mmCIF file of C-alpha atoms in Angstrom:
data_model
loop_
_atom_site.group_PDB
_atom_site.id
_atom_site.type_symbol
_atom_site.label_atom_id
_atom_site.label_comp_id
_atom_site.label_asym_id
_atom_site.label_seq_id
_atom_site.Cartn_x
_atom_site.Cartn_y
_atom_site.Cartn_z
ATOM 1 C CA MET Q 1 -159.859 167.186 -60.819
ATOM 2 C CA LYS Q 2 -162.645 169.404 -62.183
ATOM 3 C CA LYS Q 3 -163.521 170.595 -58.634
ATOM 4 C CA ASN Q 4 -159.898 171.542 -58.000
ATOM 5 C CA LEU Q 5 -159.781 173.591 -61.209
ATOM 6 C CA ILE Q 6 -162.961 175.476 -60.277
ATOM 7 C CA PHE Q 7 -161.540 176.201 -56.796
ATOM 8 C CA VAL Q 8 -158.300 177.618 -58.251
ATOM 9 C CA LEU Q 9 -160.264 179.848 -60.652
ATOM 10 C CA LEU Q 10 -162.458 181.200 -57.843
ATOM 11 C CA MET Q 11 -159.444 182.018 -55.654
ATOM 12 C CA SER Q 12 -157.738 183.820 -58.553
ATOM 13 C CA MET Q 13 -160.806 185.985 -59.119
ATOM 14 C CA MET Q 14 -160.945 186.928 -55.406
ATOM 15 C CA VAL Q 15 -157.298 188.015 -55.352
ATOM 16 C CA PHE Q 16 -157.825 190.078 -58.524
ATOM 17 C CA ASN Q 17 -160.860 191.841 -57.028
ATOM 18 C CA LEU Q 18 -159.046 192.662 -53.771
ATOM 19 C CA THR Q 19 -156.104 194.087 -55.673
ATOM 20 C CA ALA Q 20 -158.386 196.185 -57.841
ATOM 21 C CA CYS Q 21 -159.934 197.780 -54.742
ATOM 22 C CA VAL Q 22 -156.649 199.423 -53.815
ATOM 23 C CA SER Q 23 -156.141 202.711 -55.591
ATOM 24 C CA PRO Q 24 -152.813 203.100 -57.400
ATOM 25 C CA ASN Q 25 -152.339 206.198 -55.238
ATOM 26 C CA GLN Q 26 -152.667 204.215 -51.995
ATOM 27 C CA ASN Q 27 -149.967 202.331 -50.130
ATOM 28 C CA ALA Q 28 -150.334 199.051 -48.235
ATOM 29 C CA SER Q 29 -151.606 200.827 -45.136
ATOM 30 C CA GLY Q 30 -154.527 202.294 -47.081
ATOM 31 C CA ASN Q 31 -153.226 205.883 -46.970
ATOM 32 C CA SER Q 32 -153.038 207.784 -50.234
ATOM 33 C CA ASP Q 33 -149.809 209.446 -51.319
ATOM 34 C CA GLU Q 34 -151.606 212.769 -50.875
ATOM 35 C CA ASP Q 35 -152.530 211.877 -47.271
ATOM 36 C CA ASN Q 36 -148.938 210.958 -46.519
ATOM 37 C CA GLN Q 37 -147.691 214.225 -47.989
ATOM 38 C CA VAL Q 38 -150.133 216.184 -45.817
ATOM 39 C CA ALA Q 39 -149.000 214.258 -42.706
ATOM 40 C CA GLU Q 40 -145.354 214.957 -43.486
ATOM 41 C CA LYS Q 41 -146.133 218.628 -44.044
ATOM 42 C CA GLN Q 42 -147.877 218.842 -40.674
ATOM 43 C CA LYS Q 43 -144.736 217.585 -38.956
ATOM 44 C CA GLU Q 44 -142.564 220.362 -40.330
ATOM 45 C CA PRO Q 45 -141.048 222.409 -37.452
ATOM 46 C CA GLY Q 46 -142.884 225.582 -36.489
ATOM 47 C CA LYS Q 47 -142.723 228.442 -34.010
ATOM 48 C CA VAL Q 48 -144.084 227.658 -30.541
ATOM 49 C CA THR Q 49 -145.964 229.947 -28.151
ATOM 50 C CA ILE Q 50 -145.935 228.713 -24.557
ATOM 51 C CA TYR Q 51 -148.432 229.936 -21.967
ATOM 52 C CA LEU Q 52 -146.724 229.182 -18.644
ATOM 53 C CA VAL Q 53 -149.305 229.424 -15.842
ATOM 54 C CA ARG Q 54 -148.860 229.338 -12.084
ATOM 55 C CA HIS Q 55 -151.374 227.080 -10.338
ATOM 56 C CA GLY Q 56 -154.327 228.454 -8.413
ATOM 57 C CA LYS Q 57 -154.274 229.312 -4.719
ATOM 58 C CA THR Q 58 -154.217 226.255 -2.430
ATOM 59 C CA ILE Q 59 -154.913 225.548 1.222
ATOM 60 C CA LEU Q 60 -151.160 225.801 1.932
ATOM 61 C CA ASN Q 61 -150.854 229.098 0.037
ATOM 62 C CA ASN Q 62 -153.825 230.323 2.043
ATOM 63 C CA THR Q 63 -152.072 229.586 5.357
ATOM 64 C CA ASP Q 64 -148.734 230.952 4.074
ATOM 65 C CA ARG Q 65 -146.850 227.675 4.297
ATOM 66 C CA ALA Q 66 -143.935 226.410 2.214
ATOM 67 C CA GLN Q 67 -145.306 224.239 -0.569
ATOM 68 C CA GLY Q 68 -142.722 222.561 -2.730
ATOM 69 C CA TRP Q 69 -143.253 218.843 -3.168
ATOM 70 C CA ALA Q 70 -145.862 219.021 -0.412
ATOM 71 C CA ASP Q 71 -149.234 219.499 -2.058
ATOM 72 C CA GLY Q 72 -152.582 221.031 -1.256
ATOM 73 C CA PRO Q 73 -155.785 221.269 -3.301
ATOM 74 C CA LEU Q 74 -157.094 224.556 -4.654
ATOM 75 C CA ILE Q 75 -159.417 226.475 -2.376
ATOM 76 C CA PRO Q 76 -162.768 227.623 -3.883
ATOM 77 C CA GLU Q 77 -161.308 231.094 -4.486
ATOM 78 C CA GLY Q 78 -158.403 229.482 -6.315
ATOM 79 C CA GLU Q 79 -160.720 227.387 -8.472
ATOM 80 C CA GLU Q 80 -162.773 230.434 -9.420
ATOM 81 C CA LEU Q 81 -159.617 232.358 -10.342
ATOM 82 C CA ILE Q 82 -158.387 229.559 -12.610
ATOM 83 C CA LYS Q 83 -161.780 229.155 -14.274
ATOM 84 C CA ASN Q 84 -161.524 232.819 -15.232
ATOM 85 C CA VAL Q 85 -157.991 232.262 -16.533
ATOM 86 C CA GLY Q 86 -159.416 229.426 -18.618
ATOM 87 C CA LYS Q 87 -162.173 231.672 -19.974
ATOM 88 C CA GLY Q 88 -159.576 234.317 -20.804
ATOM 89 C CA LEU Q 89 -157.597 231.699 -22.727
ATOM 90 C CA SER Q 90 -160.663 229.947 -24.127
ATOM 91 C CA GLU Q 91 -160.017 230.911 -27.752
ATOM 92 C CA ILE Q 92 -156.358 229.852 -27.763
ATOM 93 C CA PRO Q 93 -156.109 226.699 -29.940
ATOM 94 C CA PHE Q 94 -153.761 224.712 -27.718
ATOM 95 C CA THR Q 95 -152.002 221.891 -29.554
ATOM 96 C CA ALA Q 96 -150.520 220.381 -26.377
ATOM 97 C CA ALA Q 97 -150.974 220.704 -22.609
ATOM 98 C CA TYR Q 98 -148.527 219.923 -19.804
ATOM 99 C CA SER Q 99 -148.451 220.261 -16.036
ATOM 100 C CA SER Q 100 -146.185 219.173 -13.243
ATOM 101 C CA ASP Q 101 -147.209 215.936 -11.541
ATOM 102 C CA SER Q 102 -148.344 217.803 -8.405
ATOM 103 C CA GLY Q 103 -152.080 217.700 -7.769
ATOM 104 C CA ARG Q 104 -152.520 221.481 -7.649
ATOM 105 C CA ALA Q 105 -150.941 221.876 -11.085
ATOM 106 C CA ILE Q 106 -152.998 219.027 -12.570
ATOM 107 C CA GLN Q 107 -156.198 220.493 -11.100
ATOM 108 C CA THR Q 108 -155.318 223.923 -12.510
ATOM 109 C CA ALA Q 109 -154.557 222.609 -16.000
ATOM 110 C CA ASN Q 110 -157.773 220.597 -16.157
ATOM 111 C CA LEU Q 111 -159.848 223.618 -15.122
ATOM 112 C CA ILE Q 112 -158.236 225.705 -17.882
ATOM 113 C CA LEU Q 113 -158.735 223.019 -20.527
ATOM 114 C CA ALA Q 114 -162.376 222.569 -19.512
ATOM 115 C CA GLU Q 115 -163.032 226.191 -20.487
ATOM 116 C CA ASN Q 116 -161.198 225.970 -23.809
ATOM 117 C CA GLN Q 117 -163.231 225.896 -27.020
ATOM 118 C CA ASN Q 118 -160.651 223.910 -28.952
ATOM 119 C CA ALA Q 119 -158.895 221.650 -26.471
ATOM 120 C CA LYS Q 120 -161.449 219.986 -24.182
ATOM 121 C CA ASN Q 121 -160.348 216.538 -25.381
ATOM 122 C CA LEU Q 122 -156.631 217.349 -25.325
ATOM 123 C CA GLU Q 123 -154.574 214.909 -23.274
ATOM 124 C CA LEU Q 124 -152.834 216.496 -20.279
ATOM 125 C CA ILE Q 125 -149.236 215.298 -19.993
ATOM 126 C CA GLN Q 126 -147.654 215.349 -16.531
ATOM 127 C CA LYS Q 127 -143.950 216.151 -16.162
ATOM 128 C CA GLN Q 128 -142.069 215.660 -12.901
ATOM 129 C CA GLY Q 129 -139.288 217.962 -14.088
ATOM 130 C CA ILE Q 130 -141.437 221.086 -13.757
ATOM 131 C CA ARG Q 131 -142.428 220.412 -10.149
ATOM 132 C CA GLU Q 132 -141.827 223.114 -7.573
ATOM 133 C CA GLY Q 133 -138.458 223.251 -5.825
ATOM 134 C CA TYR Q 134 -138.050 220.841 -2.907
ATOM 135 C CA PHE Q 135 -137.567 222.433 0.533
ATOM 136 C CA GLY Q 136 -136.711 219.332 2.564
ATOM 137 C CA SER Q 137 -137.522 219.740 6.276
ATOM 138 C CA TYR Q 138 -139.140 223.106 5.572
ATOM 139 C CA GLU Q 139 -141.985 221.541 3.569
ATOM 140 C CA GLY Q 140 -145.236 222.696 5.200
ATOM 141 C CA GLU Q 141 -143.415 225.135 7.496
ATOM 142 C CA LYS Q 142 -144.526 228.754 7.757
ATOM 143 C CA ASN Q 143 -142.930 230.752 4.949
ATOM 144 C CA GLU Q 144 -141.772 233.405 7.376
ATOM 145 C CA VAL Q 145 -139.739 230.762 9.230
ATOM 146 C CA MET Q 146 -138.090 229.337 6.114
ATOM 147 C CA TRP Q 147 -137.413 232.728 4.558
ATOM 148 C CA GLY Q 148 -136.247 234.136 7.890
ATOM 149 C CA ASP Q 149 -133.792 231.287 8.445
ATOM 150 C CA ALA Q 150 -132.516 231.660 4.873
ATOM 151 C CA ALA Q 151 -132.094 235.420 5.324
ATOM 152 C CA ASN Q 152 -130.178 234.995 8.593
ATOM 153 C CA HIS Q 153 -127.940 232.363 7.013
ATOM 154 C CA LEU Q 154 -127.054 234.858 4.299
ATOM 155 C CA GLY Q 155 -126.302 237.617 6.814
ATOM 156 C CA PHE Q 156 -129.543 239.616 6.562
ATOM 157 C CA GLU Q 157 -131.683 240.736 9.498
ATOM 158 C CA ASN Q 158 -134.927 239.553 7.909
ATOM 159 C CA GLN Q 159 -136.556 238.454 4.651
ATOM 160 C CA GLU Q 160 -137.338 242.048 3.678
ATOM 161 C CA GLU Q 161 -133.603 242.817 3.587
ATOM 162 C CA LEU Q 162 -133.006 239.667 1.575
ATOM 163 C CA LEU Q 163 -135.683 240.643 -0.978
ATOM 164 C CA ALA Q 164 -134.188 244.119 -1.285
ATOM 165 C CA SER Q 165 -130.656 242.790 -1.802
ATOM 166 C CA GLY Q 166 -131.074 242.433 -5.585
ATOM 167 C CA GLY Q 167 -129.673 239.805 -7.890
ATOM 168 C CA ASN Q 168 -131.261 236.404 -8.380
ATOM 169 C CA ILE Q 169 -133.338 236.093 -5.187
ATOM 170 C CA ILE Q 170 -134.562 232.600 -6.067
ATOM 171 C CA GLU Q 171 -130.982 231.392 -6.407
ATOM 172 C CA LYS Q 172 -130.079 232.893 -3.019
ATOM 173 C CA ILE Q 173 -133.074 231.366 -1.240
ATOM 174 C CA MET Q 174 -132.822 227.891 -2.775
ATOM 175 C CA ASN Q 175 -129.111 227.616 -2.017
ATOM 176 C CA ALA Q 176 -129.543 228.935 1.515
ATOM 177 C CA VAL Q 177 -132.379 226.502 2.306
ATOM 178 C CA SER Q 178 -130.343 223.664 0.804
ATOM 179 C CA GLU Q 179 -127.401 224.528 3.047
ATOM 180 C CA ILE Q 180 -129.370 224.835 6.312
ATOM 181 C CA ASP Q 181 -131.957 222.069 5.826
ATOM 182 C CA PRO Q 182 -131.479 219.551 8.683
ATOM 183 C CA SER Q 183 -132.505 216.647 6.439
ATOM 184 C CA GLU Q 184 -129.905 217.676 3.829
ATOM 185 C CA GLU Q 185 -132.487 216.852 1.158
ATOM 186 C CA ALA Q 186 -133.622 220.312 0.009
ATOM 187 C CA GLU Q 187 -132.732 221.096 -3.587
ATOM 188 C CA SER Q 188 -130.044 223.594 -4.469
ATOM 189 C CA TYR Q 189 -130.721 226.171 -7.154
ATOM 190 C CA GLU Q 190 -128.430 224.292 -9.520
ATOM 191 C CA GLU Q 191 -130.379 221.062 -9.034
ATOM 192 C CA LEU Q 192 -133.721 222.786 -9.566
ATOM 193 C CA ASN Q 193 -132.474 224.667 -12.604
ATOM 194 C CA GLU Q 194 -131.020 221.544 -14.219
ATOM 195 C CA ARG Q 195 -134.253 219.549 -14.052
ATOM 196 C CA ALA Q 196 -136.730 222.387 -14.591
ATOM 197 C CA PHE Q 197 -135.236 224.192 -17.546
ATOM 198 C CA SER Q 198 -134.202 220.991 -19.328
ATOM 199 C CA GLU Q 199 -137.792 219.704 -19.023
ATOM 200 C CA PHE Q 200 -139.232 223.028 -20.158
ATOM 201 C CA LYS Q 201 -136.920 223.140 -23.171
ATOM 202 C CA SER Q 202 -137.796 219.524 -23.962
ATOM 203 C CA ILE Q 203 -141.493 220.478 -24.026
ATOM 204 C CA ALA Q 204 -140.734 223.400 -26.338
ATOM 205 C CA ASP Q 205 -138.550 221.287 -28.640
ATOM 206 C CA GLU Q 206 -141.197 218.571 -28.910
ATOM 207 C CA ALA Q 207 -143.852 221.134 -29.823
ATOM 208 C CA TYR Q 208 -141.502 222.802 -32.320
ATOM 209 C CA HIS Q 209 -140.782 219.531 -34.130
ATOM 210 C CA ASN Q 210 -144.498 218.649 -34.126
ATOM 211 C CA GLY Q 211 -145.351 221.752 -36.128
ATOM 212 C CA GLY Q 212 -145.424 224.430 -33.438
ATOM 213 C CA GLY Q 213 -148.522 226.213 -32.194
ATOM 214 C CA ASP Q 214 -149.834 227.182 -28.765
ATOM 215 C CA VAL Q 215 -148.872 225.097 -25.743
ATOM 216 C CA LEU Q 216 -150.231 225.234 -22.182
ATOM 217 C CA VAL Q 217 -147.791 224.536 -19.331
ATOM 218 C CA VAL Q 218 -148.839 224.724 -15.661
ATOM 219 C CA SER Q 219 -146.112 224.923 -13.056
ATOM 220 C CA HIS Q 220 -145.095 226.692 -9.824
ATOM 221 C CA GLY Q 221 -143.728 230.058 -8.706
ATOM 222 C CA ILE Q 222 -140.128 229.206 -7.798
ATOM 223 C CA THR Q 223 -139.810 226.869 -10.783
ATOM 224 C CA MET Q 224 -141.228 229.495 -13.148
ATOM 225 C CA GLY Q 225 -138.731 232.049 -11.864
ATOM 226 C CA THR Q 226 -135.909 229.583 -12.385
ATOM 227 C CA ILE Q 227 -137.018 228.898 -15.965
ATOM 228 C CA LEU Q 228 -137.425 232.587 -16.779
ATOM 229 C CA ALA Q 229 -134.007 233.400 -15.299
ATOM 230 C CA GLN Q 230 -132.375 231.116 -17.872
ATOM 231 C CA ILE Q 231 -133.952 233.147 -20.661
ATOM 232 C CA ASP Q 232 -133.866 236.669 -19.177
ATOM 233 C CA VAL Q 233 -132.984 237.004 -15.490
ATOM 234 C CA ASN Q 234 -133.831 240.708 -15.558
ATOM 235 C CA LYS Q 235 -137.490 239.909 -16.181
ATOM 236 C CA VAL Q 236 -138.008 237.726 -13.098
ATOM 237 C CA PRO Q 237 -140.561 239.629 -10.930
ATOM 238 C CA ALA Q 238 -139.083 240.609 -7.562
ATOM 239 C CA GLY Q 239 -142.319 239.813 -5.754
ATOM 240 C CA GLY Q 240 -142.738 236.404 -7.366
ATOM 241 C CA PHE Q 241 -145.504 235.094 -9.608
ATOM 242 C CA ALA Q 242 -149.161 235.547 -8.727
ATOM 243 C CA ASN Q 243 -151.453 232.525 -8.597
ATOM 244 C CA GLY Q 244 -153.090 232.167 -12.015
ATOM 245 C CA SER Q 245 -150.609 234.492 -13.703
ATOM 246 C CA VAL Q 246 -149.469 233.812 -17.273
ATOM 247 C CA THR Q 247 -145.900 234.174 -18.508
ATOM 248 C CA LYS Q 248 -145.729 233.871 -22.269
ATOM 249 C CA PHE Q 249 -142.817 232.792 -24.466
ATOM 250 C CA GLU Q 250 -142.088 232.328 -28.160
ATOM 251 C CA TYR Q 251 -139.592 229.687 -29.268
ATOM 252 C CA ASP Q 252 -138.338 229.118 -32.812
ATOM 253 C CA GLY Q 253 -136.266 226.007 -32.173
ATOM 254 C CA LYS Q 254 -133.222 228.067 -31.204
ATOM 255 C CA ASP Q 255 -134.052 231.428 -29.659
ATOM 256 C CA TRP Q 256 -136.515 232.508 -26.972
ATOM 257 C CA ASN Q 257 -138.605 235.655 -26.842
ATOM 258 C CA VAL Q 258 -140.384 236.679 -23.630
ATOM 259 C CA LEU Q 259 -143.764 238.187 -24.548
ATOM 260 C CA GLU Q 260 -145.488 238.586 -21.153
ATOM 261 C CA VAL Q 261 -144.481 238.124 -17.516
ATOM 262 C CA ASN Q 262 -146.739 237.538 -14.509
ATOM 263 C CA GLU Q 263 -149.758 238.681 -16.535
ATOM 264 C CA LEU Q 264 -153.188 238.683 -14.900
ATOM 265 C CA LYS Q 265 -155.148 240.212 -17.788
ATOM 266 C CA TYR Q 266 -156.543 236.794 -18.714
ATOM 267 C CA VAL Q 267 -158.309 236.654 -15.345
ATOM 268 C CA GLU Q 268 -159.981 239.988 -16.039
ATOM 269 C CA GLU Q 269 -160.864 238.964 -19.588
ATOM 270 C CA GLY Q 270 -162.382 235.763 -18.240
ATOM 271 C CA LYS Q 271 -164.538 237.655 -15.748
ATOM 272 C CA SER Q 272 -166.093 239.606 -18.611
ATOM 273 C CA LYS Q 273 -167.148 236.478 -20.500
#
């Protein structure tokens, strides 16, 4: 009986001591009310700046072949270019980083992040939605063949006439290739636009609701033109996007603002560092 009483007293003292160790300003998880308030404040929506980068030059770019879902690694020249882009962006405090799930985009994003002073441990998130357009049977074909066939289908003598025809050139090419592709698998412009812009907007919305900040996104030329056309079609460069170029956007949760298009100044800035 006496032993039982001593045991009960000891257990009561242990419970009292454990309870006393928890500050009245802490919850059951051990976080103080002040910590929780800071966390909630950090999650308040904020303006987003997106650095949309085209991947570096690949072996298929180098041989002028159609490269949609087909994939080639960066050539040494392409790696060096992207390292300089990374150096030019090295002081940007990226809060998130995304790329398409194509190897060339992943390789490009990792090279940029490796040069960044603030984001070397940032997780790279891969998104299938911002892949390049899919060219079906024309994947890996010479660009002059694909573009030439598309131009002829649209009633032009050659691709130069097609490029000079004005309007949304990407829309014309994607729809033409989709219509003439023997496999009937090539994406139409509408299909590309639906997946690419919805994914891009989803990335922007997620960043906005997580407090905003600077976001890196690595994608592809045709896809970038499709995204930009949804925001301001008049700013889509007629000659396409250069490898390693940066197109910069601001997003406030509702409206978009295009800050830079097809910008290569970050390469030059990187060379000087």
